[in-house]
PDB file of C-alpha atoms in Angstrom:
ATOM      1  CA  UNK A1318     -24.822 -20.776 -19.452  1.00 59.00           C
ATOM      2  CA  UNK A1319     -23.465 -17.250 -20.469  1.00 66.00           C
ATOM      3  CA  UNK A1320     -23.939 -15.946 -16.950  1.00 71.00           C
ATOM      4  CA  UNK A1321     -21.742 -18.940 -15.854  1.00 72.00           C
ATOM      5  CA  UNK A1322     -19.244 -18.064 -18.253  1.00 72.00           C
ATOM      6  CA  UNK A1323     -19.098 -14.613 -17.754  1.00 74.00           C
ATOM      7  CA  UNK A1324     -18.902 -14.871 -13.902  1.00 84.00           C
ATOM      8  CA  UNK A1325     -15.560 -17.895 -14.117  1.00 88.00           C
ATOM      9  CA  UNK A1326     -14.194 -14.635 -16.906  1.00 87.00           C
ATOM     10  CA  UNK A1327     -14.456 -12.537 -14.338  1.00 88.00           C
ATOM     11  CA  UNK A1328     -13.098 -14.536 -11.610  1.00 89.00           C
ATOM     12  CA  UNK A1329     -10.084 -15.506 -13.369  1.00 88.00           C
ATOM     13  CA  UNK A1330      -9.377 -12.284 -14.466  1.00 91.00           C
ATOM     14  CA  UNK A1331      -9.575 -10.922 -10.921  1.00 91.00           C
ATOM     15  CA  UNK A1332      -7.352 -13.828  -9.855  1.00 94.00           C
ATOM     16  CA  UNK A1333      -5.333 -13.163 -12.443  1.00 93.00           C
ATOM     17  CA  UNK A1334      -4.730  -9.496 -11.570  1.00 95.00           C
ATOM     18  CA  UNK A1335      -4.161 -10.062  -7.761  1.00 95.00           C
ATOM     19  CA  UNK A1336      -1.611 -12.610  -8.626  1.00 96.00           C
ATOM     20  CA  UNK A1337       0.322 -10.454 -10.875  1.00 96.00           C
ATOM     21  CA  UNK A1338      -0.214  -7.555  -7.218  1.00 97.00           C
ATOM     22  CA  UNK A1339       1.875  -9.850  -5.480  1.00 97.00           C
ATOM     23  CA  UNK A1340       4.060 -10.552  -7.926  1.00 97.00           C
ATOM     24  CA  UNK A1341       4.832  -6.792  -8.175  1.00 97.00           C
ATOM     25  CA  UNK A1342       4.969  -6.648  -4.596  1.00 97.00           C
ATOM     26  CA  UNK A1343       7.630  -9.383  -4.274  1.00 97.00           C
ATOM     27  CA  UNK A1344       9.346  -8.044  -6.900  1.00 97.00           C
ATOM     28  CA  UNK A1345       9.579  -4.428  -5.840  1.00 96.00           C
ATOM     29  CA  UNK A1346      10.467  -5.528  -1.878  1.00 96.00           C
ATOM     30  CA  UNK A1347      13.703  -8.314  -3.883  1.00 96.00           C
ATOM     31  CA  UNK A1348      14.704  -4.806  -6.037  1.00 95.00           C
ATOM     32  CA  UNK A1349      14.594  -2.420  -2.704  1.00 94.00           C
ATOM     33  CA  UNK A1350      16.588  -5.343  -0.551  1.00 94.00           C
ATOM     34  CA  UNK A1351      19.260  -5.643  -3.472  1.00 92.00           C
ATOM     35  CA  UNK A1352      19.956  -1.363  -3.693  1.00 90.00           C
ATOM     36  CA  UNK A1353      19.794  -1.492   0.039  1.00 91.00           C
ATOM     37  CA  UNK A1354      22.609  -4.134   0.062  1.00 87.00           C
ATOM     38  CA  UNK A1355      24.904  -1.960  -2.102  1.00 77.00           C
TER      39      UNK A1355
END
């Protein structure tokens, strides 16, 4: 039972972390296209 629960932590904090990656990623690439524009 605590193994279980540790391992889903884990997993959604993983998860969690590559989604906020992206998120940074898409950001960053939307903030470069704007300054490029002006």
């Amino acid at each position: 039972m605590t193994r279980r629960t540790t391992s889903t932590r884990q997993q959604v904090e993983v998860s969690g972390i590559v989604l906020l990656k992206q998120h940074l990623e898409r950001y960053g690439a939307l903030l470069r296209a704007k300054w490029a524009s002006r």
